[in-house]
Amino acid sequence: MADLPPRCESRRLAGLFRQGASRAGRLAGAARVRFSRLFDHVPTDCPLCLGASRGGRPCPGCLADMRAFLPGRRCPVCALRLEHGPRCPDCAALGPAFDRVVAAFDYAPPLDQLIWQFKNASRFQHARFMAGLLADAARRATPPIEAITIVLPVPSSRRALRRRGFNPAGEIARQLASRLELAYRPGLLRRSGEGASQKQLGRAARTGPQAGRYTCGGRVDGAVVGVVDDVLTTGATLHAVAQALKRAGAARVVGLVVARTPYRQDS
Ligand SMILES: [Zn+2]
Ligand SMILES: [Zn+2]
């Protein structure tokens, strides 16, 4: 080995380094999976009622409360719970470009707390739990989510990324794609411009135009795209994303959201 010319020696060392790095990456990945499986059994407080639970998940009682929000007649397009008649007020206001939405739960107590903790209080472990809830909802969906679906998250604004240091939708999308064994293309969709924070807008203002805020970085001719977000309120963001994806050739766009905000006249 000592007789190798310097160039061969540096190539050999680079090869060894690459092998070492890839083995270290595999070991770190395996350790992460083992740790997270181990953590599933560790006694913890329920993040919602502070009762006894395990692995940082909500306790069985809080889970039952969440599931109580599942039944009910829903809009076949945007998954809004229809309580006041056959016509969906959000779809009537928006004329959505997306084809349908699969939501795990309504955005209501206690699940809204879980999303708040995940987005604003560094409770990153909730991503795994919420991706699990959404994966279960996707498996139950009728018609089923197609196996050719490409999964991607709604991109965060730069301001939100700076504040949180991560894109909540991205964390959920990555884990959802892995659970459902679907292709994950996080960089395909881009967001330009900051716009007003949706939080400060009423329901009517949120349905305002967001056209042009999102662009697709490549052609997706004939593709089925699953767009992941944590909360869907009026569908205006998903509508703008679906417009961009369909301009790039997408055949169908499905919203995959953890929580759907129920309609309130004053919201
Ligand atoms: Zn609880
Ligand atoms: Zn609707």
Short mmCIF file of C-alpha atoms and ligand atoms in Angstrom, two decimals:
data_model
loop_
_atom_site.label_atom_id
_atom_site.label_comp_id
_atom_site.label_asym_id
_atom_site.label_seq_id
_atom_site.Cartn_x
_atom_site.Cartn_y
_atom_site.Cartn_z
CA MET A 1 0.00 0.00 0.00
CA ALA A 2 2.83 2.34 0.90
CA ASP A 3 4.16 2.09 -2.71
CA LEU A 4 0.99 3.44 -4.33
CA PRO A 5 1.47 6.72 -6.24
CA PRO A 6 -0.02 9.69 -4.33
CA ARG A 7 -3.03 9.99 -6.72
CA CYS A 8 -4.00 6.30 -6.32
CA GLU A 9 -3.50 6.56 -2.59
CA SER A 10 -5.80 9.58 -2.32
CA ARG A 11 -8.44 7.75 -4.43
CA ARG A 12 -8.15 4.73 -2.16
CA LEU A 13 -8.55 6.92 0.92
CA ALA A 14 -11.53 8.71 -0.65
CA GLY A 15 -13.13 5.32 -1.40
CA LEU A 16 -12.56 4.16 2.16
CA PHE A 17 -14.00 7.42 3.47
CA ARG A 18 -17.12 7.02 1.26
CA GLN A 19 -17.60 3.43 2.44
CA GLY A 20 -17.17 4.54 6.05
CA ALA A 21 -19.59 7.45 5.64
CA SER A 22 -22.25 5.31 4.00
CA ARG A 23 -21.87 2.59 6.69
CA ALA A 24 -22.10 5.28 9.40
CA GLY A 25 -25.24 6.68 7.72
CA ARG A 26 -26.84 3.21 7.64
CA LEU A 27 -25.96 2.58 11.29
CA ALA A 28 -27.30 6.01 12.32
CA GLY A 29 -30.56 5.32 10.41
CA ALA A 30 -30.93 1.90 12.05
CA ALA A 31 -30.16 3.38 15.48
CA ARG A 32 -32.80 6.08 14.91
CA VAL A 33 -35.44 3.46 14.02
CA ARG A 34 -34.45 1.30 17.05
CA PHE A 35 -34.55 4.34 19.35
CA SER A 36 -37.95 5.46 18.11
CA ARG A 37 -39.36 1.91 18.54
CA LEU A 38 -37.90 1.84 22.04
CA PHE A 39 -39.35 5.27 22.82
CA ASP A 40 -42.82 3.95 21.85
CA HIS A 41 -42.81 1.93 25.11
CA VAL A 42 -41.41 4.58 27.46
CA PRO A 43 -44.03 5.87 29.95
CA THR A 44 -44.74 9.58 29.28
CA ASP A 45 -47.45 12.12 29.99
CA CYS A 46 -50.23 12.45 27.43
CA PRO A 47 -49.43 15.72 25.59
CA LEU A 48 -53.12 16.70 25.72
CA CYS A 49 -54.49 15.81 29.19
CA LEU A 50 -51.20 15.06 31.00
CA GLY A 51 -52.60 11.64 31.97
CA ALA A 52 -50.51 8.46 31.71
CA SER A 53 -49.44 7.45 28.22
CA ARG A 54 -46.44 6.01 26.36
CA GLY A 55 -43.99 7.23 23.74
CA GLY A 56 -45.22 10.86 23.85
CA ARG A 57 -48.50 9.85 22.21
CA PRO A 58 -51.97 10.93 23.34
CA CYS A 59 -53.54 8.55 25.87
CA PRO A 60 -56.33 6.13 24.81
CA GLY A 61 -59.00 8.53 26.19
CA CYS A 62 -57.75 11.48 24.09
CA LEU A 63 -57.45 9.20 21.05
CA ALA A 64 -61.09 8.20 21.51
CA ASP A 65 -62.04 11.91 21.68
CA MET A 66 -60.23 12.54 18.39
CA ARG A 67 -61.96 9.63 16.69
CA ALA A 68 -65.33 11.01 17.78
CA PHE A 69 -64.77 13.77 15.23
CA LEU A 70 -64.39 11.37 12.34
CA PRO A 71 -67.99 10.41 11.50
CA GLY A 72 -70.33 12.79 9.75
CA ARG A 73 -71.32 13.75 6.26
CA ARG A 74 -68.46 15.42 4.42
CA CYS A 75 -67.94 17.28 1.16
CA PRO A 76 -66.60 14.67 -1.29
CA VAL A 77 -64.09 17.22 -2.63
CA CYS A 78 -62.68 19.23 0.30
CA ALA A 79 -63.69 16.97 3.25
CA LEU A 80 -65.54 19.80 5.04
CA ARG A 81 -68.07 18.43 7.48
CA LEU A 82 -71.49 19.40 6.05
CA GLU A 83 -73.83 20.37 8.83
CA HIS A 84 -76.08 23.01 7.29
CA GLY A 85 -77.17 21.57 3.97
CA PRO A 86 -76.03 19.64 0.92
CA ARG A 87 -73.93 22.44 -0.60
CA CYS A 88 -70.32 22.91 0.53
CA PRO A 89 -69.75 26.63 1.27
CA ASP A 90 -65.97 26.43 0.79
CA CYS A 91 -66.15 24.68 -2.62
CA ALA A 92 -68.87 27.15 -3.72
CA ALA A 93 -66.57 30.08 -2.82
CA LEU A 94 -63.40 28.56 -4.28
CA GLY A 95 -64.20 26.28 -7.25
CA PRO A 96 -61.17 24.18 -6.24
CA ALA A 97 -58.52 23.00 -8.70
CA PHE A 98 -57.74 19.99 -6.48
CA ASP A 99 -59.70 16.78 -6.96
CA ARG A 100 -60.24 15.65 -3.39
CA VAL A 101 -58.98 15.83 0.17
CA VAL A 102 -58.27 13.08 2.68
CA ALA A 103 -58.27 14.41 6.26
CA ALA A 104 -57.48 12.41 9.39
CA PHE A 105 -59.50 14.58 11.79
CA ASP A 106 -61.32 17.86 12.25
CA TYR A 107 -59.20 20.75 13.50
CA ALA A 108 -60.84 20.90 16.91
CA PRO A 109 -59.91 20.10 20.51
CA PRO A 110 -57.94 18.10 21.47
CA LEU A 111 -56.11 17.55 18.16
CA ASP A 112 -55.58 21.28 17.56
CA GLN A 113 -53.35 21.29 20.67
CA LEU A 114 -51.22 18.53 19.21
CA ILE A 115 -50.68 20.52 16.01
CA TRP A 116 -49.92 23.69 17.97
CA GLN A 117 -47.33 21.88 20.12
CA PHE A 118 -45.73 20.35 17.02
CA LYS A 119 -45.49 23.64 15.13
CA ASN A 120 -44.68 26.04 17.95
CA ALA A 121 -43.30 24.15 20.94
CA SER A 122 -40.65 21.88 19.38
CA ARG A 123 -42.63 18.67 20.01
CA PHE A 124 -41.13 17.05 16.90
CA GLN A 125 -42.15 13.55 18.00
CA HIS A 126 -45.77 14.46 17.14
CA ALA A 127 -44.83 14.32 13.41
CA ARG A 128 -44.54 10.55 13.60
CA PHE A 129 -47.86 10.17 15.38
CA MET A 130 -49.70 12.55 13.02
CA ALA A 131 -48.18 10.88 9.94
CA GLY A 132 -49.52 7.60 11.36
CA LEU A 133 -53.03 9.06 11.77
CA LEU A 134 -52.94 10.41 8.23
CA ALA A 135 -51.60 7.13 6.82
CA ASP A 136 -54.51 5.29 8.49
CA ALA A 137 -57.00 7.77 6.97
CA ALA A 138 -55.35 7.38 3.54
CA ARG A 139 -55.59 3.57 3.78
CA ARG A 140 -59.31 3.85 4.61
CA ALA A 141 -59.99 6.40 1.80
CA THR A 142 -62.50 5.57 -0.92
CA PRO A 143 -61.44 5.43 -3.71
CA PRO A 144 -57.99 4.34 -2.46
CA ILE A 145 -54.90 6.53 -2.83
CA GLU A 146 -53.23 5.34 -6.03
CA ALA A 147 -49.86 3.56 -5.70
CA ILE A 148 -48.37 5.86 -8.35
CA THR A 149 -49.06 8.97 -6.23
CA ILE A 150 -46.12 11.36 -5.78
CA VAL A 151 -46.09 12.91 -2.30
CA LEU A 152 -44.85 16.43 -1.57
CA PRO A 153 -45.44 19.03 1.17
CA VAL A 154 -46.85 22.55 0.83
CA PRO A 155 -43.67 24.67 1.13
CA SER A 156 -43.40 27.02 4.13
CA SER A 157 -42.91 30.73 3.66
CA ARG A 158 -39.32 31.91 4.30
CA ARG A 159 -40.56 33.83 7.32
CA ALA A 160 -42.13 30.71 8.86
CA LEU A 161 -39.04 28.63 8.05
CA ARG A 162 -36.81 31.18 9.78
CA ARG A 163 -39.09 31.25 12.83
CA ARG A 164 -39.52 27.49 13.26
CA GLY A 165 -36.39 26.17 11.60
CA PHE A 166 -38.39 23.46 9.83
CA ASN A 167 -41.42 22.95 7.59
CA PRO A 168 -44.10 21.08 9.61
CA ALA A 169 -45.81 19.82 6.44
CA GLY A 170 -42.44 18.51 5.20
CA GLU A 171 -41.88 16.40 8.32
CA ILE A 172 -45.34 14.85 8.05
CA ALA A 173 -45.07 14.35 4.26
CA ARG A 174 -41.71 12.53 4.52
CA GLN A 175 -43.00 10.10 7.11
CA LEU A 176 -46.34 9.63 5.34
CA ALA A 177 -44.64 8.78 2.02
CA SER A 178 -42.47 6.23 3.81
CA ARG A 179 -45.46 4.62 5.60
CA LEU A 180 -47.51 4.40 2.40
CA GLU A 181 -44.46 3.46 0.26
CA LEU A 182 -45.11 6.32 -2.15
CA ALA A 183 -42.54 8.39 -4.07
CA TYR A 184 -41.47 11.53 -2.17
CA ARG A 185 -40.49 14.64 -4.17
CA PRO A 186 -40.16 17.49 -1.64
CA GLY A 187 -38.23 19.87 -3.91
CA LEU A 188 -40.68 19.80 -6.80
CA LEU A 189 -42.92 22.58 -5.55
CA ARG A 190 -41.60 26.07 -4.85
CA ARG A 191 -43.13 29.01 -3.12
CA SER A 192 -42.45 32.60 -4.06
CA GLY A 193 -43.47 35.67 -2.11
CA GLU A 194 -44.46 35.84 1.51
CA GLY A 195 -48.03 37.18 1.41
CA ALA A 196 -50.12 37.89 4.48
CA SER A 197 -50.08 35.36 7.30
CA GLN A 198 -53.17 33.18 6.88
CA LYS A 199 -53.65 33.16 10.64
CA GLN A 200 -54.56 36.82 10.70
CA LEU A 201 -57.15 36.52 7.94
CA GLY A 202 -60.81 35.65 8.26
CA ARG A 203 -62.30 32.77 6.30
CA ALA A 204 -63.52 34.97 3.44
CA ALA A 205 -60.12 36.68 3.03
CA ARG A 206 -58.35 33.33 3.05
CA THR A 207 -60.22 32.26 -0.06
CA GLY A 208 -58.68 35.28 -1.85
CA PRO A 209 -56.34 34.69 -4.76
CA GLN A 210 -52.97 33.09 -4.06
CA ALA A 211 -52.47 32.36 -7.75
CA GLY A 212 -48.83 32.46 -8.83
CA ARG A 213 -47.44 31.93 -5.32
CA TYR A 214 -46.47 28.33 -6.14
CA THR A 215 -44.56 26.93 -9.09
CA CYS A 216 -43.66 23.39 -10.08
CA GLY A 217 -39.96 22.87 -10.81
CA GLY A 218 -40.51 20.27 -13.57
CA ARG A 219 -43.11 18.53 -15.73
CA VAL A 220 -45.37 16.00 -13.98
CA ASP A 221 -47.38 14.94 -17.03
CA GLY A 222 -50.13 12.50 -16.14
CA ALA A 223 -48.99 12.22 -12.51
CA VAL A 224 -51.19 11.89 -9.44
CA VAL A 225 -49.82 14.23 -6.77
CA GLY A 226 -50.60 14.01 -3.05
CA VAL A 227 -50.05 17.40 -1.42
CA VAL A 228 -49.47 17.21 2.33
CA ASP A 229 -50.35 19.93 4.84
CA ASP A 230 -51.03 19.95 8.56
CA VAL A 231 -54.28 21.95 8.50
CA LEU A 232 -56.69 22.78 5.68
CA THR A 233 -58.94 25.75 6.43
CA THR A 234 -60.64 27.03 3.27
CA GLY A 235 -58.58 25.12 0.73
CA ALA A 236 -57.20 28.32 -0.85
CA THR A 237 -53.56 27.24 -0.43
CA LEU A 238 -54.22 23.74 -1.77
CA HIS A 239 -56.16 25.31 -4.66
CA ALA A 240 -53.16 27.49 -5.62
CA VAL A 241 -50.80 24.51 -5.33
CA ALA A 242 -53.13 22.36 -7.46
CA GLN A 243 -53.26 25.08 -10.13
CA ALA A 244 -49.43 25.07 -10.33
CA LEU A 245 -49.25 21.27 -10.48
CA LYS A 246 -51.93 21.02 -13.15
CA ARG A 247 -50.17 23.69 -15.23
CA ALA A 248 -47.15 21.35 -15.04
CA GLY A 249 -49.25 18.45 -16.35
CA ALA A 250 -50.56 16.70 -13.20
CA ALA A 251 -53.62 14.57 -13.94
CA ARG A 252 -54.99 14.65 -10.38
CA VAL A 253 -54.15 16.46 -7.16
CA VAL A 254 -55.18 15.02 -3.79
CA GLY A 255 -54.85 16.96 -0.54
CA LEU A 256 -53.54 14.83 2.35
CA VAL A 257 -54.11 16.82 5.53
CA VAL A 258 -53.94 15.94 9.20
CA ALA A 259 -56.83 18.22 10.17
CA ARG A 260 -59.74 19.92 8.40
CA THR A 261 -61.13 23.12 9.97
CA PRO A 262 -64.91 22.87 10.49
CA TYR A 263 -67.02 25.65 8.98
CA ARG A 264 -68.16 28.46 11.21
CA GLN A 265 -70.17 31.41 9.92
CA ASP A 266 -67.95 33.86 11.81
CA SER A 267 -64.55 32.26 11.10
ZN ZN B 1 -54.89 12.27 27.19
ZN ZN B 2 -66.12 21.26 -0.35
#
